[in-house]
Amino acid sequence: MMEKQKVTKSVYFVEETQNIEGAYVEVNTLFVADNQKQATEVYEKLVKEQPKKSFGLLLNEYTINAEGGFFYNLFKSWKNLPAEFYRKMQVLTYRPIAEYQN
């Protein structure tokens, strides 16, 4: 039986901090892209129109190792994906790019 081929890609998440309890941070994903320029544009637009209701907006880069089809599904339907979907990826590196706090 052949193992499905894994692919490594950088993925950019625009996230809003919802709740902070100790070391646990709960975020709401607002946008996902495979292009840093596009993610930065969305992030900057949200910072300008963001009401003072969240703990902050984050733009993060994740280097992810997962099956090729994973990325297709991620970009196609990230708003509707269950949490289990994200457990199928292996985050190799995580790099915060920008953070805005009220």
PDB file of C-alpha atoms in Angstrom, residues 25-91:
ATOM      1  CA  VAL A  25      -5.241  31.320  23.598  1.00  0.00           C
ATOM      2  CA  GLU A  26      -8.495  30.867  21.691  1.00  0.00           C
ATOM      3  CA  VAL A  27      -8.495  32.339  18.179  1.00  0.00           C
ATOM      4  CA  ASN A  28     -11.059  32.773  15.452  1.00  0.00           C
ATOM      5  CA  THR A  29      -9.652  32.240  11.945  1.00  0.00           C
ATOM      6  CA  LEU A  30     -10.734  35.097   9.683  1.00  0.00           C
ATOM      7  CA  PHE A  31      -8.758  34.299   6.519  1.00  0.00           C
ATOM      8  CA  VAL A  32      -6.360  31.676   5.156  1.00  0.00           C
ATOM      9  CA  ALA A  33      -4.060  32.074   2.136  1.00  0.00           C
ATOM     10  CA  ASP A  34      -0.976  30.544   0.572  1.00  0.00           C
ATOM     11  CA  ASN A  35       0.217  33.998  -0.471  1.00  0.00           C
ATOM     12  CA  GLN A  36       1.772  36.348   2.097  1.00  0.00           C
ATOM     13  CA  LYS A  37       0.946  39.478   0.081  1.00  0.00           C
ATOM     14  CA  GLN A  38      -2.743  38.593  -0.108  1.00  0.00           C
ATOM     15  CA  ALA A  39      -2.887  37.695   3.596  1.00  0.00           C
ATOM     16  CA  THR A  40      -1.134  40.967   4.511  1.00  0.00           C
ATOM     17  CA  GLU A  41      -3.640  42.984   2.471  1.00  0.00           C
ATOM     18  CA  VAL A  42      -6.585  41.294   4.226  1.00  0.00           C
ATOM     19  CA  TYR A  43      -4.902  41.770   7.610  1.00  0.00           C
ATOM     20  CA  GLU A  44      -4.271  45.492   6.998  1.00  0.00           C
ATOM     21  CA  LYS A  45      -7.858  46.007   5.798  1.00  0.00           C
ATOM     22  CA  LEU A  46      -9.209  44.324   8.945  1.00  0.00           C
ATOM     23  CA  VAL A  47      -6.943  46.398  11.218  1.00  0.00           C
ATOM     24  CA  LYS A  48      -8.379  49.589   9.677  1.00  0.00           C
ATOM     25  CA  GLU A  49     -12.009  48.542  10.116  1.00  0.00           C
ATOM     26  CA  GLN A  50     -11.659  46.538  13.334  1.00  0.00           C
ATOM     27  CA  PRO A  51     -14.005  47.645  16.096  1.00  0.00           C
ATOM     28  CA  LYS A  52     -12.522  47.619  19.590  1.00  0.00           C
ATOM     29  CA  LYS A  53     -14.009  44.280  20.560  1.00  0.00           C
ATOM     30  CA  SER A  54     -11.188  41.758  20.264  1.00  0.00           C
ATOM     31  CA  PHE A  55      -7.929  41.166  22.100  1.00  0.00           C
ATOM     32  CA  GLY A  56      -6.118  41.648  18.795  1.00  0.00           C
ATOM     33  CA  LEU A  57      -5.579  40.619  15.223  1.00  0.00           C
ATOM     34  CA  LEU A  58      -2.739  38.296  14.220  1.00  0.00           C
ATOM     35  CA  LEU A  59      -1.099  37.494  10.908  1.00  0.00           C
ATOM     36  CA  ASN A  60       0.803  34.238  11.275  1.00  0.00           C
ATOM     37  CA  GLU A  61       2.839  32.094   8.926  1.00  0.00           C
ATOM     38  CA  TYR A  62       2.717  28.349   9.492  1.00  0.00           C
ATOM     39  CA  THR A  63       4.989  25.984   7.586  1.00  0.00           C
ATOM     40  CA  ILE A  64       2.865  22.864   7.290  1.00  0.00           C
ATOM     41  CA  ASN A  65       3.590  19.304   6.216  1.00  0.00           C
ATOM     42  CA  ALA A  66       0.456  17.457   5.074  1.00  0.00           C
ATOM     43  CA  GLU A  67      -0.972  15.420   2.207  1.00  0.00           C
ATOM     44  CA  GLY A  68      -1.315  17.394  -1.028  1.00  0.00           C
ATOM     45  CA  GLY A  69      -5.122  17.240  -1.022  1.00  0.00           C
ATOM     46  CA  PHE A  70      -5.142  18.739   2.456  1.00  0.00           C
ATOM     47  CA  PHE A  71      -4.062  22.133   1.093  1.00  0.00           C
ATOM     48  CA  TYR A  72      -6.697  22.110  -1.638  1.00  0.00           C
ATOM     49  CA  ASN A  73      -9.406  21.460   0.968  1.00  0.00           C
ATOM     50  CA  LEU A  74      -7.927  24.017   3.355  1.00  0.00           C
ATOM     51  CA  PHE A  75      -8.003  26.878   0.848  1.00  0.00           C
ATOM     52  CA  LYS A  76     -11.347  25.868  -0.655  1.00  0.00           C
ATOM     53  CA  SER A  77     -13.371  25.590   2.528  1.00  0.00           C
ATOM     54  CA  TRP A  78     -11.373  26.786   5.559  1.00  0.00           C
ATOM     55  CA  LYS A  79     -14.390  28.620   7.054  1.00  0.00           C
ATOM     56  CA  ASN A  80     -16.377  25.391   7.408  1.00  0.00           C
ATOM     57  CA  LEU A  81     -13.700  22.921   8.428  1.00  0.00           C
ATOM     58  CA  PRO A  82     -14.045  21.020  11.710  1.00  0.00           C
ATOM     59  CA  ALA A  83     -11.219  21.166  14.235  1.00  0.00           C
ATOM     60  CA  GLU A  84     -10.268  17.532  13.446  1.00  0.00           C
ATOM     61  CA  PHE A  85      -9.194  18.657   9.965  1.00  0.00           C
ATOM     62  CA  TYR A  86      -6.446  20.804  11.447  1.00  0.00           C
ATOM     63  CA  ARG A  87      -5.130  17.839  13.436  1.00  0.00           C
ATOM     64  CA  LYS A  88      -4.134  16.188  10.135  1.00  0.00           C
ATOM     65  CA  MET A  89      -1.406  18.731   9.528  1.00  0.00           C
ATOM     66  CA  GLN A  90       2.040  18.845  11.035  1.00  0.00           C
ATOM     67  CA  VAL A  91       3.154  22.402  11.760  1.00  0.00           C
TER      68      VAL A  91
END
